[in-house]
Each structure stands twice: as C-alpha cells, then as structure tokens.
Amino acid sequence: MKIKSIIGVTIVTFLFLVSCVQKEHEKTVTFKVDMGQEQNVQNVGLRGQFTNPSWEVTIPMSDENGDGIFGVTLNEMTAQNSVAFKFVKNNDEFELQDLPNRLIRFKYRPEVIIYEGMFDNTNGKQKDIQ
C-alpha cells in the first residue's frame, strides 16, 4: 500500500510540474527605427533581453532603400510575456539614456508584430499583425 501511495504522489507531482511549464509560441517581430533626425549615423543596431548574453550583443539593422528607417526581423520560440530593448547608434550610443527600456508585450499565442519607433524618442508603437 505504501508503494502505491509513493507512486501516486510521484505521478501527481510530475503532472503538477509539467502543467506549470508554459508552452513556447513562435514570435516574429520586425523592429523599425527612424534615424532621419540623427547626425553621423554609421550603423544602427538593437540590444535587449533576446541576445545571449543578454544586452551584450548588438543585432545589426539595415536601411535597404536609404529612407533613414532601419529595420530587422527576429523570429524566436518563447514563453516570455514581454521583451525589453533599446536601439543603438554607431555600436555604443544607446538611445533613451536614463529612461526606461522599450518594451514589447506578448500574448500567449503565436504572433507577428511590427514595432516602429524614432531614435531617442519614447513614442514607439507596437502593431500586432497576427
């Protein structure tokens, strides 16, 4: 009888632990930043919680058509409900010094998102496409 109790407790504990783990969903996020008001822009990038190590790797952004708007699309499987980030100019000039990081909030489902902002301006907007 004691063995049945131990097995029962083990099964219940296992099911409890498995049910606490959130399922990962695919997130596709396109980041766009308007650099039109900035001087001496040699390169633009993105830093945040989504790099390894966190905040230490710059993801390069490109301006394919020369309009001053730089972009990059990232695709990740995650169970996170948000991600913090900042745009970076010339490898080491972080925007929004002494201000909170930009934040994208995720829903608990697969998503396609476009985030558009202007460098060093807190008015960014998130558009959920899917």
GROMACS .gro file of N, CA, C and O in nm:
model
  520
    1MET      N    1   0.082  -0.119   0.000
    1MET     CA    2   0.000   0.000   0.000
    1MET      C    3   0.086   0.125   0.000
    1MET      O    4   0.054   0.224  -0.065
    2LYS      N    5   0.197   0.120   0.075
    2LYS     CA    6   0.286   0.235   0.084
    2LYS      C    7   0.348   0.265  -0.054
    2LYS      O    8   0.365   0.380  -0.091
    3ILE      N    9   0.383   0.162  -0.130
    3ILE     CA   10   0.441   0.180  -0.263
    3ILE      C   11   0.340   0.247  -0.356
    3ILE      O   12   0.376   0.337  -0.433
    4LYS      N   13   0.213   0.207  -0.348
    4LYS     CA   14   0.110   0.270  -0.431
    4LYS      C   15   0.097   0.418  -0.397
    4LYS      O   16   0.080   0.502  -0.484
    5SER      N   17   0.106   0.452  -0.269
    5SER     CA   18   0.099   0.593  -0.226
    5SER      C   19   0.216   0.672  -0.281
    5SER      O   20   0.200   0.784  -0.330
    6ILE      N   21   0.335   0.614  -0.274
    6ILE     CA   22   0.455   0.682  -0.325
    6ILE      C   23   0.443   0.701  -0.475
    6ILE      O   24   0.472   0.810  -0.528
    7ILE      N   25   0.399   0.600  -0.547
    7ILE     CA   26   0.381   0.611  -0.692
    7ILE      C   27   0.275   0.716  -0.723
    7ILE      O   28   0.293   0.800  -0.813
    8GLY      N   29   0.167   0.717  -0.650
    8GLY     CA   30   0.060   0.815  -0.671
    8GLY      C   31   0.109   0.957  -0.649
    8GLY      O   32   0.082   1.046  -0.729
    9VAL      N   33   0.182   0.978  -0.540
    9VAL     CA   34   0.237   1.112  -0.511
    9VAL      C   35   0.336   1.152  -0.620
    9VAL      O   36   0.337   1.267  -0.665
   10THR      N   37   0.419   1.059  -0.665
   10THR     CA   38   0.516   1.088  -0.771
   10THR      C   39   0.445   1.130  -0.899
   10THR      O   40   0.484   1.227  -0.964
   11ILE      N   41   0.342   1.058  -0.937
   11ILE     CA   42   0.267   1.091  -1.059
   11ILE      C   43   0.200   1.228  -1.047
   11ILE      O   44   0.208   1.310  -1.138
   12VAL      N   45   0.136   1.254  -0.934
   12VAL     CA   46   0.070   1.384  -0.913
   12VAL      C   47   0.173   1.497  -0.917
   12VAL      O   48   0.151   1.601  -0.979
   13THR      N   49   0.288   1.478  -0.852
   13THR     CA   50   0.394   1.579  -0.852
   13THR      C   51   0.444   1.603  -0.994
   13THR      O   52   0.461   1.717  -1.037
   14PHE      N   53   0.467   1.497  -1.070
   14PHE     CA   54   0.512   1.510  -1.208
   14PHE      C   55   0.411   1.588  -1.292
   14PHE      O   56   0.447   1.679  -1.365
   15LEU      N   57   0.285   1.552  -1.281
   15LEU     CA   58   0.181   1.622  -1.357
   15LEU      C   59   0.172   1.768  -1.317
   15LEU      O   60   0.154   1.856  -1.402
   16PHE      N   61   0.188   1.798  -1.190
   16PHE     CA   62   0.185   1.936  -1.143
   16PHE      C   63   0.301   2.015  -1.203
   16PHE      O   64   0.284   2.125  -1.254
   17LEU      N   65   0.421   1.957  -1.201
   17LEU     CA   66   0.538   2.026  -1.254
   17LEU      C   67   0.527   2.047  -1.405
   17LEU      O   68   0.562   2.153  -1.457
   18VAL      N   69   0.478   1.948  -1.476
   18VAL     CA   70   0.463   1.960  -1.621
   18VAL      C   71   0.359   2.065  -1.655
   18VAL      O   72   0.375   2.143  -1.749
   19SER      N   73   0.252   2.073  -1.579
   19SER     CA   74   0.146   2.169  -1.610
   19SER      C   75   0.187   2.312  -1.579
   19SER      O   76   0.128   2.406  -1.629
   20CYS      N   77   0.292   2.334  -1.497
   20CYS     CA   78   0.337   2.468  -1.462
   20CYS      C   79   0.427   2.529  -1.568
   20CYS      O   80   0.451   2.648  -1.568
   21VAL      N   81   0.480   2.449  -1.657
   21VAL     CA   82   0.567   2.499  -1.761
   21VAL      C   83   0.481   2.554  -1.876
   21VAL      O   84   0.397   2.483  -1.930
   22GLN      N   85   0.505   2.681  -1.909
   22GLN     CA   86   0.426   2.741  -2.016
   22GLN      C   87   0.479   2.695  -2.151
   22GLN      O   88   0.598   2.679  -2.172
   23LYS      N   89   0.388   2.678  -2.242
   23LYS     CA   90   0.422   2.637  -2.377
   23LYS      C   91   0.486   2.755  -2.451
   23LYS      O   92   0.442   2.868  -2.437
   24GLU      N   93   0.589   2.727  -2.528
   24GLU     CA   94   0.651   2.830  -2.609
   24GLU      C   95   0.570   2.852  -2.736
   24GLU      O   96   0.512   2.758  -2.791
   25HIS      N   97   0.567   2.977  -2.781
   25HIS     CA   98   0.498   3.013  -2.905
   25HIS      C   99   0.596   3.089  -2.994
   25HIS      O  100   0.684   3.161  -2.946
   26GLU      N  101   0.575   3.076  -3.125
   26GLU     CA  102   0.661   3.147  -3.219
   26GLU      C  103   0.624   3.295  -3.223
   26GLU      O  104   0.508   3.331  -3.237
   27LYS      N  105   0.726   3.380  -3.209
   27LYS     CA  106   0.709   3.525  -3.217
   27LYS      C  107   0.797   3.575  -3.330
   27LYS      O  108   0.918   3.550  -3.333
   28THR      N  109   0.738   3.645  -3.425
   28THR     CA  110   0.812   3.709  -3.532
   28THR      C  111   0.793   3.859  -3.513
   28THR      O  112   0.681   3.909  -3.518
   29VAL      N  113   0.904   3.928  -3.484
   29VAL     CA  114   0.896   4.071  -3.456
   29VAL      C  115   0.985   4.146  -3.554
   29VAL      O  116   1.105   4.116  -3.567
   30THR      N  117   0.927   4.244  -3.623
   30THR     CA  118   1.003   4.334  -3.708
   30THR      C  119   1.020   4.465  -3.632
   30THR      O  120   0.921   4.527  -3.592
   31PHE      N  121   1.145   4.503  -3.611
   31PHE     CA  122   1.178   4.628  -3.544
   31PHE      C  123   1.214   4.731  -3.650
   31PHE      O  124   1.293   4.701  -3.740
   32LYS      N  125   1.157   4.851  -3.640
   32LYS     CA  126   1.189   4.960  -3.732
   32LYS      C  127   1.217   5.085  -3.650
   32LYS      O  128   1.143   5.116  -3.556
   33VAL      N  129   1.324   5.156  -3.686
   33VAL     CA  130   1.357   5.279  -3.616
   33VAL      C  131   1.392   5.388  -3.718
   33VAL      O  132   1.470   5.365  -3.810
   34ASP      N  133   1.329   5.502  -3.702
   34ASP     CA  134   1.352   5.619  -3.788
   34ASP      C  135   1.474   5.693  -3.735
   34ASP      O  136   1.474   5.744  -3.623
   35MET      N  137   1.578   5.701  -3.818
   35MET     CA  138   1.702   5.769  -3.781
   35MET      C  139   1.718   5.901  -3.855
   35MET      O  140   1.825   5.962  -3.854
   36GLY      N  141   1.610   5.949  -3.917
   36GLY     CA  142   1.615   6.069  -4.001
   36GLY      C  143   1.660   6.195  -3.931
   36GLY      O  144   1.716   6.285  -3.995
   37GLN      N  145   1.640   6.206  -3.802
   37GLN     CA  146   1.679   6.325  -3.726
   37GLN      C  147   1.820   6.315  -3.668
   37GLN      O  148   1.868   6.410  -3.607
   38GLU      N  149   1.884   6.201  -3.685
   38GLU     CA  150   2.016   6.178  -3.625
   38GLU      C  151   2.129   6.217  -3.720
   38GLU      O  152   2.118   6.202  -3.840
   39GLN      N  153   2.238   6.266  -3.662
   39GLN     CA  154   2.358   6.303  -3.737
   39GLN      C  155   2.463   6.194  -3.724
   39GLN      O  156   2.468   6.122  -3.624
   40ASN      N  157   2.551   6.184  -3.823
   40ASN     CA  158   2.666   6.093  -3.820
   40ASN      C  159   2.628   5.949  -3.789
   40ASN      O  160   2.687   5.885  -3.702
   41VAL      N  161   2.531   5.897  -3.860
   41VAL     CA  162   2.488   5.758  -3.841
   41VAL      C  163   2.572   5.668  -3.931
   41VAL      O  164   2.562   5.675  -4.053
   42GLN      N  165   2.659   5.587  -3.869
   42GLN     CA  166   2.737   5.491  -3.946
   42GLN      C  167   2.670   5.354  -3.947
   42GLN      O  168   2.674   5.283  -4.047
   43ASN      N  169   2.609   5.317  -3.833
   43ASN     CA  170   2.535   5.191  -3.827
   43ASN      C  171   2.433   5.199  -3.715
   43ASN      O  172   2.444   5.282  -3.625
   44VAL      N  173   2.333   5.113  -3.725
   44VAL     CA  174   2.224   5.109  -3.627
   44VAL      C  175   2.203   4.963  -3.587
   44VAL      O  176   2.214   4.873  -3.670
   45GLY      N  177   2.173   4.944  -3.460
   45GLY     CA  178   2.150   4.809  -3.412
   45GLY      C  179   2.046   4.804  -3.303
   45GLY      O  180   1.984   4.905  -3.267
   46LEU      N  181   2.031   4.687  -3.248
   46LEU     CA  182   1.929   4.658  -3.148
   46LEU      C  183   1.993   4.575  -3.039
   46LEU      O  184   2.066   4.480  -3.067
   47ARG      N  185   1.968   4.612  -2.914
   47ARG     CA  186   2.016   4.532  -2.800
   47ARG      C  187   1.901   4.510  -2.704
   47ARG      O  188   1.814   4.594  -2.689
   48GLY      N  189   1.903   4.394  -2.637
   48GLY     CA  190   1.797   4.366  -2.542
   48GLY      C  191   1.809   4.232  -2.475
   48GLY      O  192   1.915   4.169  -2.475
   49GLN      N  193   1.697   4.189  -2.420
   49GLN     CA  194   1.691   4.063  -2.346
   49GLN      C  195   1.700   3.940  -2.435
   49GLN      O  196   1.716   3.830  -2.385
   50PHE      N  197   1.687   3.957  -2.564
   50PHE     CA  198   1.676   3.842  -2.655
   50PHE      C  199   1.810   3.797  -2.711
   50PHE      O  200   1.814   3.712  -2.797
   51THR      N  201   1.921   3.854  -2.665
   51THR     CA  202   2.052   3.809  -2.711
   51THR      C  203   2.119   3.727  -2.600
   51THR      O  204   2.081   3.734  -2.485
   52ASN      N  205   2.221   3.653  -2.639
   52ASN     CA  206   2.293   3.573  -2.541
   52ASN      C  207   2.441   3.606  -2.552
   52ASN      O  208   2.501   3.579  -2.656
   53PRO      N  209   2.500   3.668  -2.450
   53PRO     CA  210   2.440   3.711  -2.324
   53PRO      C  211   2.350   3.833  -2.344
   53PRO      O  212   2.370   3.915  -2.433
   54SER      N  213   2.252   3.842  -2.257
   54SER     CA  214   2.152   3.947  -2.264
   54SER      C  215   2.217   4.086  -2.261
   54SER      O  216   2.307   4.111  -2.181
   55TRP      N  217   2.175   4.173  -2.349
   55TRP     CA  218   2.217   4.314  -2.359
   55TRP      C  219   2.362   4.333  -2.403
   55TRP      O  220   2.409   4.445  -2.412
   56GLU      N  221   2.434   4.229  -2.436
   56GLU     CA  222   2.576   4.245  -2.470
   56GLU      C  223   2.606   4.228  -2.618
   56GLU      O  224   2.718   4.252  -2.661
   57VAL      N  225   2.508   4.187  -2.696
   57VAL     CA  226   2.528   4.165  -2.839
   57VAL      C  227   2.438   4.262  -2.915
   57VAL      O  228   2.320   4.275  -2.884
   58THR      N  229   2.496   4.329  -3.014
   58THR     CA  230   2.418   4.420  -3.098
   58THR      C  231   2.373   4.346  -3.222
   58THR      O  232   2.455   4.289  -3.294
   59ILE      N  233   2.244   4.348  -3.248
   59ILE     CA  234   2.188   4.290  -3.370
   59ILE      C  235   2.184   4.401  -3.475
   59ILE      O  236   2.118   4.503  -3.455
   60PRO      N  237   2.257   4.385  -3.586
   60PRO     CA  238   2.260   4.491  -3.688
   60PRO      C  239   2.124   4.511  -3.755
   60PRO      O  240   2.050   4.416  -3.779
   61MET      N  241   2.094   4.637  -3.784
   61MET     CA  242   1.974   4.673  -3.858
   61MET      C  243   2.019   4.735  -3.990
   61MET      O  244   2.129   4.791  -4.000
   62SER      N  245   1.934   4.729  -4.092
   62SER     CA  246   1.972   4.783  -4.222
   62SER      C  247   1.866   4.877  -4.276
   62SER      O  248   1.749   4.871  -4.238
   63ASP      N  249   1.910   4.966  -4.364
   63ASP     CA  250   1.822   5.061  -4.434
   63ASP      C  251   1.835   5.030  -4.582
   63ASP      O  252   1.915   5.090  -4.654
   64GLU      N  253   1.757   4.934  -4.629
   64GLU     CA  254   1.768   4.884  -4.766
   64GLU      C  255   1.740   4.989  -4.873
   64GLU      O  256   1.802   4.988  -4.978
   65ASN      N  257   1.646   5.080  -4.848
   65ASN     CA  258   1.608   5.176  -4.953
   65ASN      C  259   1.659   5.318  -4.927
   65ASN      O  260   1.624   5.410  -4.999
   66GLY      N  261   1.741   5.338  -4.824
   66GLY     CA  262   1.803   5.467  -4.798
   66GLY      C  263   1.709   5.575  -4.748
   66GLY      O  264   1.740   5.693  -4.759
   67ASP      N  265   1.595   5.536  -4.689
   67ASP     CA  266   1.499   5.636  -4.643
   67ASP      C  267   1.520   5.679  -4.497
   67ASP      O  268   1.442   5.755  -4.442
   68GLY      N  269   1.627   5.628  -4.433
   68GLY     CA  270   1.655   5.664  -4.294
   68GLY      C  271   1.584   5.577  -4.192
   68GLY      O  272   1.598   5.599  -4.072
   69ILE      N  273   1.506   5.481  -4.238
   69ILE     CA  274   1.437   5.389  -4.148
   69ILE      C  275   1.510   5.255  -4.154
   69ILE      O  276   1.515   5.191  -4.259
   70PHE      N  277   1.565   5.215  -4.039
   70PHE     CA  278   1.641   5.091  -4.029
   70PHE      C  279   1.551   4.982  -3.972
   70PHE      O  280   1.465   5.010  -3.889
   71GLY      N  281   1.572   4.859  -4.017
   71GLY     CA  282   1.486   4.751  -3.970
   71GLY      C  283   1.559   4.618  -3.960
   71GLY      O  284   1.664   4.598  -4.020
   72VAL      N  285   1.498   4.529  -3.882
   72VAL     CA  286   1.544   4.391  -3.871
   72VAL      C  287   1.426   4.308  -3.822
   72VAL      O  288   1.343   4.357  -3.746
   73THR      N  289   1.419   4.184  -3.868
   73THR     CA  290   1.314   4.092  -3.824
   73THR      C  291   1.377   3.976  -3.748
   73THR      O  292   1.473   3.915  -3.795
   74LEU      N  293   1.322   3.948  -3.630
   74LEU     CA  294   1.369   3.837  -3.547
   74LEU      C  295   1.256   3.736  -3.531
   74LEU      O  296   1.140   3.773  -3.521
   75ASN      N  297   1.293   3.610  -3.525
   75ASN     CA  298   1.197   3.502  -3.510
   75ASN      C  299   1.244   3.414  -3.396
   75ASN      O  300   1.358   3.367  -3.397
   76GLU      N  301   1.159   3.390  -3.297
   76GLU     CA  302   1.201   3.316  -3.178
   76GLU      C  303   1.084   3.237  -3.120
   76GLU      O  304   0.970   3.283  -3.121
   77MET      N  305   1.113   3.120  -3.068
   77MET     CA  306   1.016   3.044  -2.990
   77MET      C  307   1.037   3.086  -2.844
   77MET      O  308   1.149   3.078  -2.793
   78THR      N  309   0.932   3.133  -2.778
   78THR     CA  310   0.947   3.180  -2.641
   78THR      C  311   0.817   3.165  -2.564
   78THR      O  312   0.709   3.164  -2.623
   79ALA      N  313   0.830   3.158  -2.432
   79ALA     CA  314   0.715   3.160  -2.343
   79ALA      C  315   0.711   3.291  -2.265
   79ALA      O  316   0.626   3.310  -2.179
   80GLN      N  317   0.806   3.382  -2.294
   80GLN     CA  318   0.809   3.511  -2.226
   80GLN      C  319   0.685   3.593  -2.260
   80GLN      O  320   0.629   3.581  -2.369
   81ASN      N  321   0.646   3.681  -2.167
   81ASN     CA  322   0.530   3.767  -2.194
   81ASN      C  323   0.569   3.906  -2.236
   81ASN      O  324   0.484   3.988  -2.270
   82SER      N  325   0.700   3.936  -2.236
   82SER     CA  326   0.747   4.066  -2.283
   82SER      C  327   0.896   4.059  -2.311
   82SER      O  328   0.964   3.965  -2.269
   83VAL      N  329   0.946   4.161  -2.380
   83VAL     CA  330   1.089   4.172  -2.407
   83VAL      C  331   1.126   4.320  -2.404
   83VAL      O  332   1.055   4.405  -2.459
   84ALA      N  333   1.236   4.351  -2.334
   84ALA     CA  334   1.286   4.488  -2.324
   84ALA      C  335   1.403   4.506  -2.421
   84ALA      O  336   1.481   4.413  -2.445
   85PHE      N  337   1.416   4.628  -2.477
   85PHE     CA  338   1.521   4.653  -2.575
   85PHE      C  339   1.545   4.803  -2.590
   85PHE      O  340   1.465   4.886  -2.544
   86LYS      N  341   1.653   4.837  -2.658
   86LYS     CA  342   1.683   4.974  -2.699
   86LYS      C  343   1.752   4.970  -2.834
   86LYS      O  344   1.817   4.872  -2.869
   87PHE      N  345   1.738   5.078  -2.909
   87PHE     CA  346   1.811   5.093  -3.034
   87PHE      C  347   1.948   5.153  -3.001
   87PHE      O  348   1.963   5.228  -2.905
   88VAL      N  349   2.047   5.118  -3.085
   88VAL     CA  350   2.185   5.160  -3.062
   88VAL      C  351   2.240   5.221  -3.190
   88VAL      O  352   2.225   5.163  -3.298
   89LYS      N  353   2.305   5.337  -3.177
   89LYS     CA  354   2.367   5.405  -3.291
   89LYS      C  355   2.519   5.390  -3.281
   89LYS      O  356   2.576   5.406  -3.172
   90ASN      N  357   2.583   5.359  -3.392
   90ASN     CA  358   2.729   5.353  -3.401
   90ASN      C  359   2.791   5.261  -3.295
   90ASN      O  360   2.893   5.294  -3.233
   91ASN      N  361   2.728   5.149  -3.273
   91ASN     CA  362   2.777   5.040  -3.186
   91ASN      C  363   2.769   5.064  -3.036
   91ASN      O  364   2.763   4.969  -2.959
   92ASP      N  365   2.771   5.190  -2.990
   92ASP     CA  366   2.776   5.211  -2.845
   92ASP      C  367   2.695   5.329  -2.795
   92ASP      O  368   2.699   5.361  -2.677
   93GLU      N  369   2.619   5.395  -2.881
   93GLU     CA  370   2.537   5.508  -2.838
   93GLU      C  371   2.393   5.460  -2.818
   93GLU      O  372   2.313   5.457  -2.912
   94PHE      N  373   2.361   5.424  -2.692
   94PHE     CA  374   2.227   5.378  -2.659
   94PHE      C  375   2.131   5.497  -2.659
   94PHE      O  376   2.164   5.604  -2.608
   95GLU      N  377   2.012   5.476  -2.712
   95GLU     CA  378   1.908   5.578  -2.705
   95GLU      C  379   1.849   5.582  -2.564
   95GLU      O  380   1.874   5.494  -2.482
   96LEU      N  381   1.769   5.684  -2.540
   96LEU     CA  382   1.689   5.696  -2.416
   96LEU      C  383   1.773   5.678  -2.290
   96LEU      O  384   1.735   5.606  -2.198
   97GLN      N  385   1.888   5.745  -2.285
   97GLN     CA  386   1.974   5.738  -2.167
   97GLN      C  387   1.897   5.780  -2.042
   97GLN      O  388   1.823   5.878  -2.044
   98ASP      N  389   1.913   5.705  -1.936
   98ASP     CA  390   1.847   5.731  -1.806
   98ASP      C  391   1.695   5.723  -1.813
   98ASP      O  392   1.625   5.774  -1.725
   99LEU      N  393   1.642   5.663  -1.918
   99LEU     CA  394   1.497   5.640  -1.932
   99LEU      C  395   1.472   5.490  -1.940
   99LEU      O  396   1.561   5.413  -1.975
  100PRO      N  397   1.348   5.447  -1.911
  100PRO     CA  398   1.318   5.303  -1.919
  100PRO      C  399   1.341   5.247  -2.059
  100PRO      O  400   1.334   5.320  -2.160
  101ASN      N  401   1.366   5.118  -2.064
  101ASN     CA  402   1.381   5.048  -2.191
  101ASN      C  403   1.248   5.044  -2.265
  101ASN      O  404   1.142   5.055  -2.205
  102ARG      N  405   1.256   5.026  -2.396
  102ARG     CA  406   1.135   4.999  -2.474
  102ARG      C  407   1.087   4.859  -2.437
  102ARG      O  408   1.166   4.774  -2.397
  103LEU      N  409   0.958   4.835  -2.454
  103LEU     CA  410   0.901   4.707  -2.414
  103LEU      C  411   0.796   4.661  -2.515
  103LEU      O  412   0.711   4.740  -2.557
  104ILE      N  413   0.806   4.536  -2.554
  104ILE     CA  414   0.702   4.472  -2.636
  104ILE      C  415   0.636   4.369  -2.547
  104ILE      O  416   0.703   4.286  -2.485
  105ARG      N  417   0.504   4.373  -2.542
  105ARG     CA  418   0.427   4.276  -2.463
  105ARG      C  419   0.372   4.170  -2.558
  105ARG      O  420   0.317   4.202  -2.663
  106PHE      N  421   0.387   4.045  -2.518
  106PHE     CA  422   0.341   3.933  -2.598
  106PHE      C  423   0.211   3.876  -2.541
  106PHE      O  424   0.186   3.882  -2.421
  107LYS      N  425   0.132   3.819  -2.628
  107LYS     CA  426   0.015   3.743  -2.588
  107LYS      C  427   0.055   3.596  -2.584
  107LYS      O  428   0.156   3.556  -2.640
  108TYR      N  429  -0.025   3.515  -2.519
  108TYR     CA  430   0.006   3.373  -2.505
  108TYR      C  431  -0.045   3.297  -2.627
  108TYR      O  432  -0.141   3.222  -2.621
  109ARG      N  433   0.021   3.323  -2.741
  109ARG     CA  434  -0.012   3.258  -2.868
  109ARG      C  435   0.096   3.296  -2.970
  109ARG      O  436   0.173   3.388  -2.945
  110PRO      N  437   0.101   3.230  -3.085
  110PRO     CA  438   0.194   3.273  -3.190
  110PRO      C  439   0.158   3.415  -3.234
  110PRO      O  440   0.040   3.452  -3.238
  111GLU      N  441   0.261   3.496  -3.266
  111GLU     CA  442   0.235   3.634  -3.305
  111GLU      C  443   0.332   3.681  -3.413
  111GLU      O  444   0.446   3.636  -3.419
  112VAL      N  445   0.284   3.776  -3.492
  112VAL     CA  446   0.366   3.852  -3.585
  112VAL      C  447   0.344   3.998  -3.547
  112VAL      O  448   0.230   4.046  -3.548
  113ILE      N  449   0.453   4.067  -3.514
  113ILE     CA  450   0.444   4.203  -3.460
  113ILE      C  451   0.538   4.295  -3.537
  113ILE      O  452   0.649   4.254  -3.575
  114ILE      N  453   0.496   4.419  -3.557
  114ILE     CA  454   0.584   4.524  -3.608
  114ILE      C  455   0.594   4.630  -3.499
  114ILE      O  456   0.492   4.678  -3.450
  115TYR      N  457   0.719   4.663  -3.462
  115TYR     CA  458   0.741   4.770  -3.365
  115TYR      C  459   0.811   4.884  -3.439
  115TYR      O  460   0.916   4.864  -3.500
  116GLU      N  461   0.750   5.003  -3.434
  116GLU     CA  462   0.806   5.120  -3.502
  116GLU      C  463   0.834   5.230  -3.401
  116GLU      O  464   0.750   5.258  -3.315
  117GLY      N  465   0.952   5.290  -3.412
  117GLY     CA  466   0.988   5.398  -3.323
  117GLY      C  467   1.082   5.495  -3.390
  117GLY      O  468   1.128   5.473  -3.502
  118MET      N  469   1.109   5.604  -3.320
  118MET     CA  470   1.206   5.703  -3.364
  118MET      C  471   1.319   5.703  -3.262
  118MET      O  472   1.293   5.700  -3.141
  119PHE      N  473   1.442   5.706  -3.309
  119PHE     CA  474   1.557   5.700  -3.220
  119PHE      C  475   1.551   5.811  -3.117
  119PHE      O  476   1.527   5.927  -3.149
  120ASP      N  477   1.572   5.773  -2.991
  120ASP     CA  478   1.576   5.864  -2.877
  120ASP      C  479   1.444   5.936  -2.852
  120ASP      O  480   1.441   6.045  -2.795
  121ASN      N  481   1.334   5.874  -2.893
  121ASN     CA  482   1.200   5.927  -2.871
  121ASN      C  483   1.117   5.814  -2.810
  121ASN      O  484   1.111   5.704  -2.866
  122THR      N  485   1.052   5.840  -2.700
  122THR     CA  486   0.980   5.734  -2.627
  122THR      C  487   0.849   5.692  -2.694
  122THR      O  488   0.788   5.594  -2.652
  123ASN      N  489   0.805   5.760  -2.797
  123ASN     CA  490   0.677   5.729  -2.862
  123ASN      C  491   0.694   5.619  -2.967
  123ASN      O  492   0.694   5.645  -3.086
  124GLY      N  493   0.706   5.496  -2.922
  124GLY     CA  494   0.708   5.383  -3.014
  124GLY      C  495   0.572   5.316  -3.014
  124GLY      O  496   0.492   5.334  -2.923
  125LYS      N  497   0.545   5.240  -3.121
  125LYS     CA  498   0.416   5.172  -3.125
  125LYS      C  499   0.433   5.028  -3.174
  125LYS      O  500   0.512   4.998  -3.261
  126GLN      N  501   0.354   4.942  -3.114
  126GLN     CA  502   0.352   4.801  -3.145
  126GLN      C  503   0.224   4.770  -3.221
  126GLN      O  504   0.116   4.804  -3.176
  127LYS      N  505   0.238   4.706  -3.339
  127LYS     CA  506   0.122   4.663  -3.417
  127LYS      C  507   0.124   4.511  -3.426
  127LYS      O  508   0.222   4.453  -3.469
  128ASP      N  509   0.016   4.450  -3.381
  128ASP     CA  510   0.002   4.305  -3.393
  128ASP      C  511  -0.058   4.273  -3.528
  128ASP      O  512  -0.171   4.313  -3.559
  129ILE      N  513   0.016   4.199  -3.610
  129ILE     CA  514  -0.030   4.162  -3.744
  129ILE      C  515  -0.109   4.032  -3.738
  129ILE      O  516  -0.203   4.011  -3.809
  130GLN      N  517  -0.069   3.943  -3.650
  130GLN     CA  518  -0.135   3.811  -3.638
  130GLN      C  519  -0.157   3.780  -3.494
  130GLN      O  520  -0.081   3.805  -3.408
   0.00000   0.00000   0.00000
